[in-house]
Coordinates of C-alpha atoms and ligand atoms in Angstrom, one line a residue:
X1 CA 15.7 14.5 6.6
X2 CA 11.9 14.8 6.0
X3 CA 10.3 15.2 9.4
X4 CA 7.2 13.3 8.4
X5 CA 9.2 10.0 8.3
X6 CA 9.5 10.0 12.1
X7 CA 5.9 8.9 12.5
X8 CA 5.3 7.4 9.1
X9 CA 3.6 4.0 8.7
X10 CA 3.5 2.8 5.1
X11 CA 1.0 0.6 3.3
X12 CA 2.3 -1.1 0.2
X13 CA -0.2 -1.3 -2.7
X14 CA 0.2 -3.7 -5.6
X15 CA -2.1 -1.8 -7.9
X16 CA -3.2 -4.6 -10.2
X17 CA -4.6 -6.5 -7.2
X18 CA -6.0 -3.8 -4.9
X19 CA -9.4 -2.5 -6.1
X20 CA -10.9 -2.6 -9.6
X21 CA -13.1 0.4 -10.0
X22 CA -14.1 -0.1 -13.7
X23 CA -14.9 -3.8 -13.8
X24 CA -12.1 -4.8 -16.2
X25 CA -10.6 -7.3 -13.8
X26 CA -7.5 -5.2 -13.0
X27 CA -7.0 -2.9 -10.0
X28 CA -6.6 0.7 -11.0
X29 CA -5.7 4.2 -9.7
X30 CA -9.3 5.3 -9.2
X31 CA -9.8 2.1 -7.2
X32 CA -7.0 3.2 -4.9
X33 CA -8.5 6.6 -4.5
X34 CA -11.8 5.0 -3.5
X35 CA -10.0 3.0 -0.8
X36 CA -7.9 5.8 0.7
X37 CA -10.2 6.1 3.7
X38 CA -9.7 2.5 4.3
X39 CA -5.9 3.0 4.3
X40 CA -6.2 6.0 6.6
X41 CA -8.6 4.1 8.8
X42 CA -5.8 1.5 9.5
X43 CA -3.6 4.4 10.7
X44 CA -1.3 4.3 7.7
X45 CA -0.2 7.8 6.6
X46 CA 1.9 6.8 3.6
X47 CA 1.7 4.5 0.6
X48 CA 4.3 2.7 -1.5
X49 CA 2.8 2.1 -4.9
X50 CA 4.4 -0.6 -7.0
X51 CA 5.1 0.4 -10.6
X52 CA 2.2 2.0 -12.4
X53 CA 4.1 2.9 -15.6
X54 CA 3.5 1.8 -19.2
X55 CA 5.0 -1.6 -19.6
X56 CA 4.6 -4.9 -21.4
X57 CA 4.3 -6.5 -17.9
X58 CA 6.9 -9.3 -18.3
X59 CA 7.8 -8.5 -14.7
X60 CA 4.6 -7.0 -13.4
X61 CA 5.6 -3.5 -14.4
X62 CA 9.2 -3.6 -13.2
X63 CA 9.9 -3.7 -16.9
X64 CA 9.2 0.0 -17.7
X65 CA 8.5 1.1 -21.3
X66 CA 7.7 4.7 -20.5
X67 CA 8.7 6.2 -17.1
X68 CA 6.5 9.2 -17.6
X69 CA 3.3 7.5 -18.6
X70 CA 0.8 5.7 -16.4
X71 CA -0.1 2.3 -17.9
X72 CA -3.5 2.4 -19.6
X73 CA -4.9 -0.4 -17.5
X74 CA -4.3 1.7 -14.3
X75 CA -5.7 4.9 -15.7
X76 CA -4.0 8.2 -16.8
X77 CA -1.4 10.5 -15.6
X78 CA -4.2 12.8 -14.5
X79 CA -5.7 10.0 -12.4
X80 CA -2.3 9.6 -10.7
X81 CA -2.1 13.3 -10.0
X82 CA -5.6 13.1 -8.5
X83 CA -4.5 10.3 -6.3
X84 CA -1.6 12.5 -5.0
X85 CA -4.0 15.3 -4.4
X86 CA -6.8 13.3 -2.7
X87 CA -4.2 11.4 -0.6
X88 CA -2.6 14.7 0.5
X89 CA -5.9 16.1 1.6
X90 CA -6.3 13.0 3.8
X91 CA -2.7 13.4 5.2
X92 CA -1.3 10.5 3.2
X93 CA 2.0 10.6 1.3
X94 CA 2.6 8.6 -1.9
X95 CA 5.9 7.0 -2.9
X96 CA 6.1 5.7 -6.4
X97 CA 8.4 2.9 -7.4
X98 CA 11.5 3.9 -9.3
X99 CA 13.2 1.3 -11.4
X100 CA 16.6 2.8 -12.3
X101 CA 18.6 -0.4 -12.9
X102 CA 16.9 -1.6 -16.1
X103 CA 14.1 -0.9 -18.6
X104 CA 11.9 -3.1 -20.6
X105 CA 13.5 -4.4 -23.8
X106 CA 10.6 -2.6 -25.5
X107 CA 11.6 0.8 -24.2
X108 CA 12.3 3.2 -27.1
X109 CA 15.8 3.8 -25.8
X110 CA 16.5 0.1 -26.1
X111 CA 14.7 -0.3 -29.5
X112 CA 17.1 2.3 -30.8
X113 CA 20.2 1.1 -29.0
X114 CA 19.9 -2.5 -30.4
X115 CA 19.9 -1.3 -34.0
X116 CA 23.1 -1.5 -36.0
X117 CA 23.5 2.3 -36.5
X118 CA 24.9 4.3 -33.7
X119 CA 22.4 6.5 -32.0
X120 CA 21.9 8.8 -29.0
X121 CA 21.2 5.9 -26.7
X122 CA 23.8 3.4 -28.0
X123 CA 25.6 3.6 -24.6
X124 CA 22.5 3.7 -22.4
X125 CA 22.8 0.0 -22.2
X126 CA 25.7 -2.3 -21.8
X127 CA 26.7 -4.0 -25.1
X128 CA 29.8 -5.9 -25.8
X129 CA 31.9 -5.0 -28.9
X130 CA 30.9 -8.1 -30.9
X131 CA 28.5 -11.0 -30.6
X132 CA 31.5 -13.3 -30.2
X133 CA 32.3 -11.6 -26.9
X134 CA 30.2 -13.0 -24.0
X135 CA 32.2 -13.3 -20.8
X136 CA 30.4 -15.9 -18.7
X137 CA 30.6 -13.8 -15.5
X138 CA 28.0 -11.4 -16.9
X139 CA 24.4 -12.2 -17.7
X140 CA 24.2 -11.5 -21.4
X141 CA 21.6 -11.9 -24.2
X142 CA 23.5 -13.1 -27.2
X143 CA 23.0 -12.8 -30.9
X144 CA 19.4 -11.5 -30.9
X145 CA 19.7 -8.0 -32.3
X146 CA 20.9 -6.3 -35.4
X147 CA 23.7 -4.6 -33.5
X148 CA 26.9 -6.6 -33.4
X149 CA 27.1 -7.1 -29.7
X150 CA 25.6 -8.9 -26.7
X151 CA 23.8 -7.0 -24.0
X152 CA 23.7 -7.3 -20.3
X153 CA 20.5 -7.9 -18.4
X154 CA 19.8 -6.8 -14.8
X155 CA 17.0 -9.3 -13.9
X156 CA 14.8 -11.2 -16.3
X157 CA 15.9 -11.5 -20.0
X158 CA 13.4 -8.8 -20.9
X159 CA 15.1 -6.3 -18.6
X160 CA 18.4 -4.9 -20.2
X161 CA 20.6 -3.2 -17.6
X162 CA 21.0 0.5 -17.9
X163 CA 24.6 1.7 -18.2
X164 CA 26.0 3.6 -15.2
X165 CA 29.5 2.3 -16.0
X166 CA 31.9 -0.1 -14.4
X167 CA 33.8 0.6 -11.3
X168 CA 36.5 -1.9 -12.0
X169 CA 37.1 -2.3 -15.7
X170 CA 38.0 -5.8 -16.8
X171 CA 37.1 -5.5 -20.5
X172 CA 38.2 -2.0 -21.6
X173 CA 36.9 -2.6 -25.2
X174 CA 33.3 -2.4 -24.1
X175 CA 33.1 -1.4 -20.4
X176 CA 32.8 2.3 -19.8
X177 CA 34.0 4.1 -16.7
X178 CA 31.4 5.6 -14.4
X179 CA 32.5 9.1 -15.3
X180 CA 32.0 8.6 -19.0
X181 CA 29.5 11.3 -20.2
X182 CA 27.1 8.7 -21.4
X183 CA 27.1 7.0 -18.0
X184 CA 26.6 10.2 -16.2
X185 CA 23.8 10.9 -18.6
X186 CA 22.0 7.8 -17.4
X187 CA 21.9 9.1 -13.9
X188 CA 20.6 12.4 -15.2
X189 CA 17.7 10.9 -17.1
X190 CA 16.7 9.1 -13.9
X191 CA 16.8 12.4 -12.0
X192 CA 14.7 13.8 -14.7
X193 CA 12.1 11.0 -14.2
X194 CA 12.1 11.7 -10.5
X195 CA 11.6 15.5 -11.0
X196 CA 8.8 14.8 -13.4
X197 CA 6.7 12.9 -10.8
X198 CA 7.8 15.0 -7.8
X199 CA 6.6 18.1 -9.7
X200 CA 3.3 16.4 -10.1
X201 CA 3.0 15.8 -6.4
X202 CA 4.7 12.4 -5.6
X203 CA 6.3 12.4 -2.2
X204 CA 9.3 10.3 -3.2
X205 CA 10.3 6.8 -4.3
X206 CA 10.9 3.3 -3.3
X207 CA 14.0 2.4 -5.4
X208 CA 14.1 -1.0 -7.0
X209 CA 17.4 -2.8 -6.8
X210 CA 19.1 0.4 -5.7
X211 CA 22.5 -1.3 -5.3
X212 CA 22.6 -2.6 -8.9
X213 CA 23.5 0.5 -10.8
X214 CA 27.3 0.4 -11.4
X215 CA 28.8 -3.0 -12.4
X216 CA 32.0 -4.5 -10.9
X217 CA 31.4 -2.3 -7.9
X218 CA 31.5 -4.9 -5.1
X219 CA 31.9 -2.4 -2.3
X220 CA 29.2 -0.3 -3.9
X221 CA 31.4 2.8 -3.9
X222 CA 30.4 4.2 -7.2
X223 CA 26.8 3.2 -6.9
X224 CA 26.6 5.0 -3.5
X225 CA 28.1 8.1 -5.2
X226 CA 25.3 8.2 -7.7
X227 CA 22.7 8.1 -5.0
X228 CA 24.4 10.7 -2.9
X229 CA 24.1 13.0 -6.0
X230 CA 20.4 12.2 -6.1
X231 CA 20.1 12.9 -2.4
X232 CA 21.8 16.3 -2.9
X233 CA 19.3 17.1 -5.6
X234 CA 16.4 16.1 -3.3
X235 CA 17.8 18.1 -0.3
X236 CA 18.1 21.1 -2.5
X237 CA 15.0 20.9 -4.7
X238 CA 12.5 18.6 -2.8
X239 CA 13.5 18.5 0.9
X240 CA 10.3 16.8 1.9
X241 CA 10.7 13.9 -0.6
X242 CA 11.9 10.6 0.7
X243 CA 13.6 7.5 -0.8
X244 CA 13.6 4.0 0.5
X245 CA 16.1 1.6 -0.9
X246 CA 15.6 -2.0 -1.9
X247 CA 19.2 -2.7 -0.7
X248 CA 19.2 -4.4 2.7
X249 CA 22.5 -3.0 3.7
X250 CA 21.8 0.0 5.9
X251 CA 25.3 1.1 6.4
X252 CA 25.8 1.4 2.6
X253 CA 22.3 2.4 1.7
X254 CA 21.8 5.0 4.4
X255 CA 25.2 6.1 5.5
X256 CA 27.0 5.9 2.2
X257 CA 24.3 6.3 -0.4
X258 CA 22.1 8.8 1.4
X259 CA 18.8 6.9 1.4
X260 CA 16.4 8.0 4.1
X261 CA 15.3 4.4 4.6
X262 CA 16.5 0.9 3.7
X263 CA 14.4 -2.2 3.6
X264 CA 15.2 -5.1 5.9
X265 CA 14.6 -7.8 3.3
X266 CA 14.1 -11.5 3.7
X267 CA 17.6 -12.6 2.8
X268 CA 17.9 -16.1 4.0
X269 CA 19.8 -16.3 7.2
X270 CA 19.8 -12.6 8.0
X271 CA 18.0 -11.1 11.0
X272 CA 14.8 -10.5 9.3
X273 CA 14.3 -14.1 8.1
X274 CA 15.6 -15.3 11.5
X275 CA 12.6 -13.6 13.1
X276 CA 9.8 -14.6 10.7
X277 CA 10.5 -17.1 8.1
X278 CA 13.7 -19.1 8.8
X279 CA 14.2 -22.9 8.3
X280 CA 11.9 -25.4 6.6
X281 CA 8.8 -23.3 6.2
X282 CA 9.5 -21.2 9.2
X283 CA 10.2 -23.9 11.7
X284 CA 13.3 -22.1 12.9
X285 CA 11.8 -18.6 13.1
X286 CA 11.9 -16.9 16.4
X287 CA 8.1 -16.4 16.2
X288 CA 7.5 -20.1 15.6
X289 CA 6.1 -21.4 18.9
X290 CA 8.3 -24.5 18.7
X291 CA 11.2 -22.7 20.2
X292 CA 13.9 -23.6 17.6
X293 CA 14.5 -20.0 16.7
X294 CA 17.6 -18.0 17.6
X295 CA 17.0 -14.5 18.9
X296 CA 20.7 -13.9 19.2
X297 CA 21.2 -14.4 15.5
X298 CA 18.7 -11.7 14.9
X299 CA 20.2 -9.3 17.4
X300 CA 23.8 -9.9 16.2
X301 CA 22.8 -8.9 12.7
X302 CA 20.2 -6.2 13.4
X303 CA 21.7 -4.2 16.3
X304 CA 25.1 -3.3 14.8
X305 CA 23.3 -2.1 11.6
X306 CA 20.8 -0.2 13.6
X307 CA 23.4 1.5 15.8
X308 CA 25.5 2.4 12.8
X309 CA 22.7 3.9 10.7
X310 CA 20.2 5.3 13.2
X311 CA 21.5 8.8 13.1
X312 CA 21.3 9.0 9.4
X313 CA 18.1 7.2 8.5
X314 CA 15.7 4.3 9.1
X315 CA 15.7 0.6 8.7
X316 CA 12.3 -0.5 7.4
X317 CA 10.7 -3.7 8.7
X318 CA 7.9 -5.0 6.6
X319 CA 5.1 -7.5 7.2
X320 CA 5.9 -8.8 3.7
X321 CA 6.2 -7.5 0.2
X322 CA 5.2 -8.6 -3.3
X323 CA 8.3 -10.8 -3.7
X324 CA 8.0 -13.3 -0.9
X325 CA 5.5 -15.7 0.5
X326 CA 3.1 -14.1 2.9
X327 CA 3.9 -14.9 6.6
X328 CA 0.6 -16.9 6.7
X329 CA 2.6 -19.6 4.8
X330 CA 4.9 -20.0 7.9
X331 CA 3.2 -19.0 11.1
X332 CA -0.1 -19.5 12.9
X333 CA -2.6 -16.7 13.7
X334 CA -1.3 -15.9 17.2
X335 CA 2.3 -15.9 16.0
X336 CA 1.3 -13.5 13.2
X337 CA -0.3 -11.2 15.8
X338 CA 2.9 -11.1 17.7
X339 CA 4.9 -10.5 14.5
X340 CA 2.7 -7.4 13.8
X341 CA 3.2 -6.1 17.4
X342 CA 7.0 -6.5 16.9
X343 CA 7.1 -4.8 13.5
X344 CA 5.0 -1.8 14.7
X345 CA 6.9 -1.2 17.9
X346 CA 10.5 -1.4 16.5
X347 CA 12.4 1.7 15.5
X348 CA 12.5 2.7 11.8
X349 CA 9.7 3.1 9.3
X350 CA 7.4 0.1 9.1
X351 CA 5.7 -1.1 6.0
X352 CA 2.4 -3.1 5.9
X353 CA 1.8 -5.1 2.7
X354 CA -1.8 -4.9 1.5
X355 CA -3.9 -7.8 2.9
X356 CA -1.5 -8.7 5.6
X357 CA -3.7 -6.7 8.0
X358 CA -6.3 -9.4 7.6
X359 CA -3.9 -12.3 7.4
X360 CA -4.4 -13.0 3.7
X361 CA -3.1 -16.4 2.8
X362 CA -0.2 -17.2 0.5
X363 CA -1.9 -18.9 -2.5
X364 CA 0.6 -21.7 -3.5
X365 CA 0.3 -23.5 -6.8
X366 CA -1.1 -20.6 -8.9
X367 CA 0.1 -20.4 -12.5
X368 CA 2.7 -17.6 -12.8
X369 CA 1.3 -14.3 -13.8
X370 CA 3.4 -11.5 -15.4
X371 CA 6.7 -12.9 -14.2
X372 CA 5.5 -13.6 -10.7
X373 CA 6.4 -17.3 -10.5
X374 CA 6.5 -18.3 -6.8
X375 CA 5.7 -14.7 -5.9
X376 CA 2.3 -14.9 -7.6
X377 CA 0.7 -16.4 -4.5
X378 CA 1.4 -13.2 -2.6
X379 CA -0.1 -11.0 -5.3
X380 CA -3.7 -12.1 -5.4
X381 CA -6.6 -9.6 -5.1
X382 CA -7.3 -7.8 -1.9
X383 CA -10.2 -9.5 0.0
X384 CA -12.6 -6.8 0.8
X385 CA -15.9 -8.5 1.5
X386 CA -18.1 -11.5 0.8
X387 CA -19.3 -10.7 -2.7
X388 CA -18.0 -11.6 -6.2
X389 CA -14.2 -11.9 -6.2
X390 CA -14.4 -11.0 -2.5
X391 CA -15.3 -7.4 -3.5
X392 CA -12.1 -6.9 -5.6
X393 CA -13.8 -6.7 -9.0
X394 CA -17.1 -7.4 -10.7
X395 CA -15.3 -9.0 -13.6
X396 CA -15.6 -12.7 -14.5
X397 CA -11.8 -12.7 -15.2
X398 CA -10.0 -11.0 -12.3
X399 CA -6.3 -10.4 -12.6
X400 CA -5.7 -13.4 -10.4
X401 CA -8.2 -15.7 -8.6
X402 CA -9.1 -14.7 -5.1
X403 CA -8.6 -17.1 -2.2
X404 CA -11.3 -19.7 -2.7
X405 CA -11.4 -21.0 0.9
X406 CA -14.7 -20.7 2.6
X407 CA -13.1 -19.0 5.5
X408 CA -11.0 -16.7 3.4
X409 CA -10.3 -13.6 5.6
X410 CA -11.9 -10.4 4.4
X411 CA -12.0 -6.8 5.7
X412 CA -15.7 -7.2 6.2
X413 CA -15.5 -10.2 8.4
X414 CA -12.6 -8.9 10.4
X415 CA -13.3 -5.3 11.0
X416 CA -15.5 -5.9 14.0
X417 CA -13.9 -9.1 15.2
X418 CA -12.0 -8.5 18.5
X419 CA -10.0 -11.6 17.9
X420 CA -8.7 -10.6 14.4
X421 CA -5.3 -9.8 13.1
X422 CA -6.9 -6.7 11.7
X423 CA -7.6 -5.5 15.2
X424 CA -4.0 -6.0 16.4
X425 CA -2.6 -4.2 13.4
X426 CA -4.9 -1.3 13.8
X427 CA -4.4 -1.1 17.6
X428 CA -0.6 -1.3 17.2
X429 CA -0.4 1.4 14.6
X430 CA -2.6 3.7 16.8
X431 CA -0.3 3.1 19.8
X432 CA 2.7 3.8 17.7
X433 CA 1.3 7.1 16.6
X434 CA 0.3 8.0 20.2
X435 CA 3.6 7.5 21.8
X436 CA 6.6 9.5 20.6
X437 CA 8.8 6.9 22.1
X438 CA 7.6 4.4 19.5
X439 CA 8.3 6.6 16.5
X440 CA 10.9 5.7 14.0
X441 CA 13.7 7.7 15.6
X442 CA 13.0 6.7 19.3
X443 CA 15.6 4.8 21.3
X444 CA 16.0 1.1 21.5
X445 CA 17.5 -1.1 24.2
X446 CA 17.2 -4.8 23.2
X447 CA 17.4 -7.5 25.9
X448 CA 17.4 -11.3 25.9
X449 CA 19.1 -14.0 27.9
X450 CA 21.6 -15.9 25.9
X451 CA 20.1 -19.1 24.4
X452 CA 16.5 -18.2 25.3
X453 CA 13.8 -16.9 23.1
X454 CA 11.6 -14.7 25.4
X455 CA 12.9 -11.2 24.9
X456 CA 12.1 -7.7 25.6
X457 CA 13.0 -4.2 24.5
X458 CA 12.7 -0.8 25.9
X459 CA 11.9 2.3 24.0
X460 CA 11.8 5.4 26.2
X461 CA 9.1 4.9 28.8
X462 CA 7.7 1.8 27.1
X463 CA 8.9 -1.8 27.5
X464 CA 7.8 -4.6 25.3
X465 CA 7.9 -8.2 26.6
X466 CA 7.5 -11.1 24.1
X467 CA 7.0 -14.8 24.7
X468 CA 6.6 -16.3 21.2
X469 CA 7.0 -19.8 22.6
X470 CA 4.3 -22.5 22.8
X471 CA 5.0 -22.8 26.6
X472 CA 4.9 -20.3 29.5
X473 CA 8.0 -18.3 30.2
X474 CA 9.3 -15.6 32.5
X475 CA 11.5 -12.6 31.9
X476 CA 13.4 -11.1 34.7
X477 CA 13.2 -7.3 34.7
X478 CA 13.9 -4.3 36.8
X479 CA 10.9 -2.5 35.3
X480 CA 7.5 -2.1 36.7
X481 CA 4.6 -0.1 35.3
X482 CA 1.1 -0.1 33.9
X483 CA 0.0 -2.3 31.1
X484 CA -0.6 -0.4 27.8
X485 CA -1.3 -3.4 25.6
X486 CA -1.5 -7.2 26.0
X487 CA -1.9 -10.2 23.8
X488 CA -2.6 -13.5 25.5
X489 CA -2.2 -13.6 29.3
X490 CA 0.7 -11.9 31.2
X491 CA 1.3 -11.1 34.8
X492 CA 3.6 -8.4 36.2
X493 CA 5.3 -9.8 39.3
X494 CA 8.1 -8.8 41.6
X495 CA 11.3 -8.5 39.5
X496 CA 9.8 -10.5 36.6
X497 CA 7.0 -10.7 34.1
X498 CA 5.2 -14.0 33.6
X499 CA 4.0 -14.7 30.1
X500 CA 1.6 -17.4 29.0
X501 CA 2.3 -19.2 25.7
X502 CA 2.5 -16.9 22.7
X503 CA 1.8 -13.7 24.6
X504 CA 3.0 -10.1 24.8
X505 CA 2.7 -7.2 27.1
X506 CA 3.7 -3.6 26.7
X507 CA 4.1 -1.6 29.9
X508 CA 4.6 2.1 30.5
X509 CA 7.2 2.7 33.3
Ligands
LIG1 C1 12.7 -6.2 -7.1 C2 11.2 -6.1 -7.2 O1 10.6 -6.0 -6.0 C3 10.8 -7.3 -8.0 O2 9.4 -7.5 -8.0 C4 11.3 -7.2 -9.4 O3 11.0 -8.4 -10.1 C5 12.8 -7.0 -9.4 N1 13.2 -6.1 -8.4 C6 13.3 -6.6 -10.8 O4 12.9 -5.2 -11.0

């Protein structure tokens, strides 16, 4: 297990929207290099970079055409290597995004595989035997290529699924077993892609749809086996490299598949959404001050997963990512401050999505860009300052429009504002680094009174008390100590803590 993960705080960068250094309207790698000091200044010591590979961008780069080539619009492979090097000089690690489940339908492997003649990559994708065979339980593209067969897609129609085989074979005429040499070869080419970038200086990967590899594998047994093989390779050849799964099942992802980290995703009804985004636009989220949330539902889901996986890896809370509406669509400013305090004081490895540190707003109603659809509103350019395109680009045609509101939050107008979300995020990350007890692997004792929202948790010598409600509350506690951090107004009293509406206090006992 790479030691650096214990105190890692990640910053997710959506490259097309972060900083445009050459005025073509699209963010680029040199732009990221220019902003590394900003990332470091926030206290983040690691970056997750969304896909930067050559792609037709039908799904914002999750449709890879060449895994070993940086997309021209972002720069060159040399630029990416320079990013690794400059980041490392500043103490920042870089995880690339690995997309192992599918390619673009313009990938040369697929262009060959869809031809009538058999070729080396005929089995790299999942084709039925004839076009007349299209079992409805599988998502198939039918009758659109020269080859006499339909092919399975993993996500959008432009993303044919790579073939890692089937765990349960229901159609033996076209489904290959996982140990078929061509299926084993698919895992090998992915390892080859990983080695290519690790050798150039990448520090690991965020793995897209990590649970999607083997088909008819409901328990994810064969899929986990593939990842364990990858983990063995990393342990042996790149012991400092890390992988975080887009899986949201830590017992499978961490314990069985060997991922170092697993994202706690916004799956409706799970613990993550219960905290931040549940109900009709968040009206049943625990952090909504209206008090309709259910902290027990969070604890019942999170705690068993945490307990079961904590010795093997980390659950990753995130402020948001590029796939869901920013939390500003659901909660008010004070609630969002509390959310950030929570995310940066829980165990695991936290992820901050670019722009969440200034409370960038979800831009509803934008026309979909590059397969974004409702996600487009969370992918708008970073708001740096008050100039053209809020400092993102000098172009007249930026990748997406920036927030047009007069009071659009920017780094410039928040960095010295004591009442800003930015200040809370920066303070909390600094406190997390300062206290070992708050690191990813520190202990957790979670406490709440059945049916009530105020809650607290203890991590080593530090105890966090939260009152997300719109009314005052008290929490009975055996602990006393000195205040380390406070939001809103709180009072330490005999046997209890009094908390004003939407407040928080951290004490050191
Ligand atoms: C998850 C990624 O986060 C998302 O943006 C993408 O569209 C799908 N996987 C398909 O690769």
